[in-house]
JSON list of C-alpha atoms and ligand atoms in Angstrom, two decimals:
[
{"chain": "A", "resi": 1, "resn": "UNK", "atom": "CA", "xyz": [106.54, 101.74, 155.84]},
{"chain": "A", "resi": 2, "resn": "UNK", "atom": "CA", "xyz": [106.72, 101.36, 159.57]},
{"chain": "A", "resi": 3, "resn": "UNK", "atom": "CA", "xyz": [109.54, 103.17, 161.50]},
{"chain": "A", "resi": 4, "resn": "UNK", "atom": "CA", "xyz": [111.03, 101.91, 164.71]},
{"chain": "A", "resi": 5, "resn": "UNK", "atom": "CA", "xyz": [111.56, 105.14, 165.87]},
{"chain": "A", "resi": 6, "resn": "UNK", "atom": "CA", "xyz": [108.02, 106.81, 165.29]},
{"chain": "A", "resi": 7, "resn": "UNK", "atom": "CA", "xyz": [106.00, 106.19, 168.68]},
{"chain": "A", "resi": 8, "resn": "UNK", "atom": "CA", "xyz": [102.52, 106.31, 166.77]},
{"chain": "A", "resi": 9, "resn": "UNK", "atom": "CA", "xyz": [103.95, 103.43, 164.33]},
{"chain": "A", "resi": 10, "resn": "UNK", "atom": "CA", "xyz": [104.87, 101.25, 167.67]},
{"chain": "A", "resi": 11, "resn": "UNK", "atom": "CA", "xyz": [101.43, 102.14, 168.78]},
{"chain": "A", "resi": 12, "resn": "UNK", "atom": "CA", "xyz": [100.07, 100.71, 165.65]},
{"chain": "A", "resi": 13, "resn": "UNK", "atom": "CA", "xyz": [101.77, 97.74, 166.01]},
{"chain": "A", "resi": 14, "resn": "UNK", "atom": "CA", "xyz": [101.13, 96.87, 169.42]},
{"chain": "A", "resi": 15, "resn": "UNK", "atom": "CA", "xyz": [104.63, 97.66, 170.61]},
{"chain": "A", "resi": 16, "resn": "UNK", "atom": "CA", "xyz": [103.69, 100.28, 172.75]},
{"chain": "A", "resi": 17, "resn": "UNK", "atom": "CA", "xyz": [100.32, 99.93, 174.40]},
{"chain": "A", "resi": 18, "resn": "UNK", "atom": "CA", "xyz": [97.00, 102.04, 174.05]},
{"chain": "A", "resi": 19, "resn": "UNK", "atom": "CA", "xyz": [93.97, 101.96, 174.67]},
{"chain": "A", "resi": 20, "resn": "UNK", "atom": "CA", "xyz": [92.14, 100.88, 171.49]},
{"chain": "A", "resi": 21, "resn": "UNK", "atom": "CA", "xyz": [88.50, 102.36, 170.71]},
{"chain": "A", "resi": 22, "resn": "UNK", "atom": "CA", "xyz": [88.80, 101.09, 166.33]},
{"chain": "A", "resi": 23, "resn": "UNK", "atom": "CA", "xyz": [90.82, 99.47, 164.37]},
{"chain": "A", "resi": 24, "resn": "UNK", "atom": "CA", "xyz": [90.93, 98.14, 160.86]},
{"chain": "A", "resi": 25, "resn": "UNK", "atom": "CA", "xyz": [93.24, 97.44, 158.08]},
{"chain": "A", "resi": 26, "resn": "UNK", "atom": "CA", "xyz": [93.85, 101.04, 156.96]},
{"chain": "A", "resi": 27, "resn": "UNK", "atom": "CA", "xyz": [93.81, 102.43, 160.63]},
{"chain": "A", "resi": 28, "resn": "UNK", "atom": "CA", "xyz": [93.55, 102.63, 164.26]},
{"chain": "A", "resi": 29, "resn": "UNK", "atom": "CA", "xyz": [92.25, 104.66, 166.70]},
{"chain": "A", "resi": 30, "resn": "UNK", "atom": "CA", "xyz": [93.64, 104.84, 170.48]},
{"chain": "A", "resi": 31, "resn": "UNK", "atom": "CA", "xyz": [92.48, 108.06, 173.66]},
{"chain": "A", "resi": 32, "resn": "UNK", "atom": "CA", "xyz": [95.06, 110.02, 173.80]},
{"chain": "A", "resi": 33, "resn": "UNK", "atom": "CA", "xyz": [96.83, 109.65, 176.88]},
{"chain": "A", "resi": 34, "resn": "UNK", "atom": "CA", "xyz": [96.36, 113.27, 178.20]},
{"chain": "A", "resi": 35, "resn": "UNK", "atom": "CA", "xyz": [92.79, 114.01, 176.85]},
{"chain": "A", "resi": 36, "resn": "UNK", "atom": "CA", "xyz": [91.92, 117.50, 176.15]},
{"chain": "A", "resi": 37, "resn": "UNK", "atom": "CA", "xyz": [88.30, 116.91, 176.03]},
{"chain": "A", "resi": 38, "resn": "UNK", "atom": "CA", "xyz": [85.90, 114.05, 177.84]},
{"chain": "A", "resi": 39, "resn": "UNK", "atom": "CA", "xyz": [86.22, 112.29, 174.25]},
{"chain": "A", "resi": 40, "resn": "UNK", "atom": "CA", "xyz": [89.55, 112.44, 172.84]},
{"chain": "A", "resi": 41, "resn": "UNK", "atom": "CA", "xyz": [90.48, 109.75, 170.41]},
{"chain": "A", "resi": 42, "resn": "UNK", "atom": "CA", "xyz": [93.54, 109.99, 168.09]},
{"chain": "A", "resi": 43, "resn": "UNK", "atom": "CA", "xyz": [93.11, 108.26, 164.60]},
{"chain": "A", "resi": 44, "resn": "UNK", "atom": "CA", "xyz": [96.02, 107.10, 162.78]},
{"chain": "A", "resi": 45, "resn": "UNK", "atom": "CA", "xyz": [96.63, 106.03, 159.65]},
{"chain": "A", "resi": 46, "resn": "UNK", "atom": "CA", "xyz": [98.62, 102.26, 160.17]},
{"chain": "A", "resi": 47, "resn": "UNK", "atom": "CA", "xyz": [101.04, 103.75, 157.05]},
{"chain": "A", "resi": 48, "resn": "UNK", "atom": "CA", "xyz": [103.68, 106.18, 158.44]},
{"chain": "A", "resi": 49, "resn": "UNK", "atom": "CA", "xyz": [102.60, 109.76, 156.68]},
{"chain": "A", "resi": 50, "resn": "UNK", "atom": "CA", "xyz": [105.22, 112.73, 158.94]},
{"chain": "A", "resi": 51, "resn": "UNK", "atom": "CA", "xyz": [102.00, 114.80, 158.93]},
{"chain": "A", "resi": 52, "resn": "UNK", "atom": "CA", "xyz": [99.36, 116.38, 156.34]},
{"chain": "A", "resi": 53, "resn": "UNK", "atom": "CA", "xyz": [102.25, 118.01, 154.34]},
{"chain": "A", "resi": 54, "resn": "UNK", "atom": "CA", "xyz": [103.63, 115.08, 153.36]},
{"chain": "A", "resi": 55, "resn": "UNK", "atom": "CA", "xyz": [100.51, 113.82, 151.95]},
{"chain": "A", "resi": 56, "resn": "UNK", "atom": "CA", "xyz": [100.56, 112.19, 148.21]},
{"chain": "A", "resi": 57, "resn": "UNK", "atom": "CA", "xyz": [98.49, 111.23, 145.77]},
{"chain": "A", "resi": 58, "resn": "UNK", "atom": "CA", "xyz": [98.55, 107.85, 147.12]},
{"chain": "A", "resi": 59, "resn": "UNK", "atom": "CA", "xyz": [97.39, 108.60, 149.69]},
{"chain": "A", "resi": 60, "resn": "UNK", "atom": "CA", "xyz": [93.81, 110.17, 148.29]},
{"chain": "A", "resi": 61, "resn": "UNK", "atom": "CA", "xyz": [91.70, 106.89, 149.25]},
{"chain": "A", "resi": 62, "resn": "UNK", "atom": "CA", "xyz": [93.55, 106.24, 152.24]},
{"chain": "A", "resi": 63, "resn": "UNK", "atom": "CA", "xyz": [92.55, 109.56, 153.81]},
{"chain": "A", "resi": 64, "resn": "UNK", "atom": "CA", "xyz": [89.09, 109.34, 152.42]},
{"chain": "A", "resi": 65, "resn": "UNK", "atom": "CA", "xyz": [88.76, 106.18, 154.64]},
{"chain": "A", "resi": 66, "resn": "UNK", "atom": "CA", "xyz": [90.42, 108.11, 157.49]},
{"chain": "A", "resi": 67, "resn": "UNK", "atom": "CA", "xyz": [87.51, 110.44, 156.98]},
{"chain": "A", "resi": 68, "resn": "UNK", "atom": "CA", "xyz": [84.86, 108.68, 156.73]},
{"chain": "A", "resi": 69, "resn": "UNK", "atom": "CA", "xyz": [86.38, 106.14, 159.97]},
{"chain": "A", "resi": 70, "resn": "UNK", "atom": "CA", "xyz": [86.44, 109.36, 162.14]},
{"chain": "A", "resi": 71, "resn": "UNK", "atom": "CA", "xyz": [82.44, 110.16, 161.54]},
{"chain": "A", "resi": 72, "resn": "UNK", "atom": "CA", "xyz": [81.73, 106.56, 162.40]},
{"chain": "A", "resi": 73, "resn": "UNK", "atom": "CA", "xyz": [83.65, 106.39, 165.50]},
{"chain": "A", "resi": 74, "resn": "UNK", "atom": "CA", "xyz": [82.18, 110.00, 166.48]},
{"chain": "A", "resi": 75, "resn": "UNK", "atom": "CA", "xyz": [78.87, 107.83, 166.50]},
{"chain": "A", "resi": 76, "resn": "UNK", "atom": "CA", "xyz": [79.98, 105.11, 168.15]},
{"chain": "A", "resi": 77, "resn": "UNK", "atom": "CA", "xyz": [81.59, 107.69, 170.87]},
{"chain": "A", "resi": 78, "resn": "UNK", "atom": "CA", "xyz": [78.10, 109.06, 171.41]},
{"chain": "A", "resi": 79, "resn": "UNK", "atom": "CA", "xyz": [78.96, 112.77, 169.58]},
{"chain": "A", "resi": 80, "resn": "UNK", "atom": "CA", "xyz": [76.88, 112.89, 166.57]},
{"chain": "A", "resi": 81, "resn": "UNK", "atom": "CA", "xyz": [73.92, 114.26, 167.67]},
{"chain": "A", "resi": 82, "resn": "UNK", "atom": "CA", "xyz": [75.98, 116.84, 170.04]},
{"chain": "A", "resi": 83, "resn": "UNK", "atom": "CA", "xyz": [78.91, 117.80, 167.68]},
{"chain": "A", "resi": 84, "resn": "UNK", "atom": "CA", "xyz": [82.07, 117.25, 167.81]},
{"chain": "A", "resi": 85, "resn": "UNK", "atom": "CA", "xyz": [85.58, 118.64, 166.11]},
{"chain": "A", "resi": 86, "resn": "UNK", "atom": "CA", "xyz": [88.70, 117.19, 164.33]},
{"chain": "A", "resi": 87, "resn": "UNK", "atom": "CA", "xyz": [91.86, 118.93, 164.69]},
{"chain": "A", "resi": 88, "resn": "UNK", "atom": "CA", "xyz": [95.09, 118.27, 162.51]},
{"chain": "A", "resi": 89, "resn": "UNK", "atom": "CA", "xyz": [98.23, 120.00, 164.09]},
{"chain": "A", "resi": 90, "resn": "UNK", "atom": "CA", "xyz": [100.59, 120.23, 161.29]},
{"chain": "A", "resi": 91, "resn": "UNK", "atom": "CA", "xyz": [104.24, 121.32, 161.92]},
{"chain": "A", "resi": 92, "resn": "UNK", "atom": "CA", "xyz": [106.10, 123.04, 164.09]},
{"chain": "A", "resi": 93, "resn": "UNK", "atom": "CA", "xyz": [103.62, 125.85, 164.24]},
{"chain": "A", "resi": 94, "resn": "UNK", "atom": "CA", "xyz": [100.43, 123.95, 163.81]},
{"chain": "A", "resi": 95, "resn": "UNK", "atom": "CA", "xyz": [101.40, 122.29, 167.26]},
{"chain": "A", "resi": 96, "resn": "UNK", "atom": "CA", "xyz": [102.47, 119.04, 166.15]},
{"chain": "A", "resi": 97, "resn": "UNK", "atom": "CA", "xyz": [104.46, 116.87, 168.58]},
{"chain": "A", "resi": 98, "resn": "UNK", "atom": "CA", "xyz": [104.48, 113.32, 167.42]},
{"chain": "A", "resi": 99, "resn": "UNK", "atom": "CA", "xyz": [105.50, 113.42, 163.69]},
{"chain": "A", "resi": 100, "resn": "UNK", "atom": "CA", "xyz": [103.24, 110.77, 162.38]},
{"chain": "A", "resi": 101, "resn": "UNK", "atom": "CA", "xyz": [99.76, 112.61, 160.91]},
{"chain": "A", "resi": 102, "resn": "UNK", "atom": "CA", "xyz": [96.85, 112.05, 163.58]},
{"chain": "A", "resi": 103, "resn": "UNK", "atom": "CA", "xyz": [93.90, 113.48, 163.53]},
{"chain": "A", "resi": 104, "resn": "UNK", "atom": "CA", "xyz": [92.38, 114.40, 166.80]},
{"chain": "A", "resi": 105, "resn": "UNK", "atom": "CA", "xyz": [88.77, 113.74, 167.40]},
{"chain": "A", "resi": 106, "resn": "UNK", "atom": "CA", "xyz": [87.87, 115.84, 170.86]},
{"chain": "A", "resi": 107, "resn": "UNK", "atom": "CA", "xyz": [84.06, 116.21, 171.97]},
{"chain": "A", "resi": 108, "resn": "UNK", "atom": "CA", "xyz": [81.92, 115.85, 175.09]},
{"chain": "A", "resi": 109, "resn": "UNK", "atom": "CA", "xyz": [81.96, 119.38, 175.91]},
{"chain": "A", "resi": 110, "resn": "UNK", "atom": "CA", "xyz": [81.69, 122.84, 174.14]},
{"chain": "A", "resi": 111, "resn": "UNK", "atom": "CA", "xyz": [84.28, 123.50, 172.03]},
{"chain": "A", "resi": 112, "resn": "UNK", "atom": "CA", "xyz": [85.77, 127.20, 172.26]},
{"chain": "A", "resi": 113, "resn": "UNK", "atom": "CA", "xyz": [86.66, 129.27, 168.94]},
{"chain": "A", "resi": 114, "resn": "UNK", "atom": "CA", "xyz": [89.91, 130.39, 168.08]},
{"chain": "A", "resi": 115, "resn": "UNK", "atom": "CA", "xyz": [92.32, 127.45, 169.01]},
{"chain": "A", "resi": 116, "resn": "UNK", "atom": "CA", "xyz": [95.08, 128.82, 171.31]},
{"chain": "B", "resi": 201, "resn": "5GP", "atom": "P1", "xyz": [100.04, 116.65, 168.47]},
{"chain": "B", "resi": 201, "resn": "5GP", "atom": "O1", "xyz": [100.49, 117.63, 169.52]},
{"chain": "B", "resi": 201, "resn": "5GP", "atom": "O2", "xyz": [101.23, 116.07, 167.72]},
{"chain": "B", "resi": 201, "resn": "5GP", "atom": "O3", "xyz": [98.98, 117.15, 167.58]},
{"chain": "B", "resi": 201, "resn": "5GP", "atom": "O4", "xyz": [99.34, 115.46, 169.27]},
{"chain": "B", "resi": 201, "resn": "5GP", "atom": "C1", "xyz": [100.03, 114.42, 169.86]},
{"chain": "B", "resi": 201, "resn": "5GP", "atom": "C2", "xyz": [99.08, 113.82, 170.86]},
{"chain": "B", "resi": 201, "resn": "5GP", "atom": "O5", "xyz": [99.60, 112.55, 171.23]},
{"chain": "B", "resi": 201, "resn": "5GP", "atom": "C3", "xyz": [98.97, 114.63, 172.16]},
{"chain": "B", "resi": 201, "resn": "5GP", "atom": "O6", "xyz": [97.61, 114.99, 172.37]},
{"chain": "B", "resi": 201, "resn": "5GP", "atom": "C4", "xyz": [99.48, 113.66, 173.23]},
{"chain": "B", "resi": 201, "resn": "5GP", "atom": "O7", "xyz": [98.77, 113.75, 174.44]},
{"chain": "B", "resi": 201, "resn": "5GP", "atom": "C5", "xyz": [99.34, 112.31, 172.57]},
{"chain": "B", "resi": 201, "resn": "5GP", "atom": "N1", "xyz": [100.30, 111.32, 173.00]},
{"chain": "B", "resi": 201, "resn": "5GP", "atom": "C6", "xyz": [101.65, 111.51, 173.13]},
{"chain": "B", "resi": 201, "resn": "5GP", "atom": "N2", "xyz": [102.24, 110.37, 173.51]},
{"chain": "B", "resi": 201, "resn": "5GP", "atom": "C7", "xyz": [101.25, 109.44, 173.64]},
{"chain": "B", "resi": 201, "resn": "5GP", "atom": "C8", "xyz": [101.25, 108.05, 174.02]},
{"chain": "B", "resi": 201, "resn": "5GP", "atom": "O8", "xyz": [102.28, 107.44, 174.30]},
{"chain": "B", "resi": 201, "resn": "5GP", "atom": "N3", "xyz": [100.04, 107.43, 174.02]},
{"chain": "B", "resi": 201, "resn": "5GP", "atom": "C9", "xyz": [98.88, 108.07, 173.70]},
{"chain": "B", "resi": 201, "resn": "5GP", "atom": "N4", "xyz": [97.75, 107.36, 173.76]},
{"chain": "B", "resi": 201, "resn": "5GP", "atom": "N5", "xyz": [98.85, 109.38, 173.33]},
{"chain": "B", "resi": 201, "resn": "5GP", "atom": "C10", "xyz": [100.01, 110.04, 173.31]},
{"chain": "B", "resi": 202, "resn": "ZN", "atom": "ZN1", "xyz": [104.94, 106.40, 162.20]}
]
């Protein structure tokens, strides 16, 4: 399930470190290292998914979780009474760069509308 060779699964397991904001037994959730936004969190899923088109049916609850984890931490990152947005890069022209599925949580300022 875990893949030496995945940086977000040596993350996960402590391997490489981060600095932590939530974790559980589903996920965790570390800053990115070069934040786009004053709040920039990256949540995980501890199971190594490539990236949200490699998703399964498996993996419905485990995503719901992931979900429902990102609108708590939002709180507990003092966004939900500002707003705040999730972002998914997925594949080569969605912007991905690290091919285990994160989902980016970025507020603390205005966000702009399109995405480069
Ligand atoms: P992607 O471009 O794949 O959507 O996002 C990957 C994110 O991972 C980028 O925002 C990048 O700054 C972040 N990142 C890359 N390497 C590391 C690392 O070693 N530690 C942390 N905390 N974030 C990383
Ligand atoms: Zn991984």
């Amino acid at each position: 399930m875990s893949q030496s060779d995945c940086l977000f699964c040596r993350i996960v397991a402590g391997e490489i470190p981060s600095e932590k904001v939530y974790e559980d037994d589903l996920v965790t959730a570390f800053k990115d290292i070069n934040p786009a936004a004053p709040v920039h969190v990256l949540v995980v899923p501890k199971k190594h998914i490539t990236s949200l088109a490699h998703v399964e049916e498996e993996d419905r609850a485990l995503l719901g979780h992931v979900v429902l984890t990102l609108s708590r931490i939002a709180a507990s990152q003092g966004l939900d009474g500002r707003g705040y947005r999730l972002v998914v890069n997925t594949g080569d022209e969605g912007g991905q760069t690290v091919g285990h599925i994160h989902f980016h949580l970025l507020g603390g300022r205005r966000m702009g509308w399109p995405p480069g």
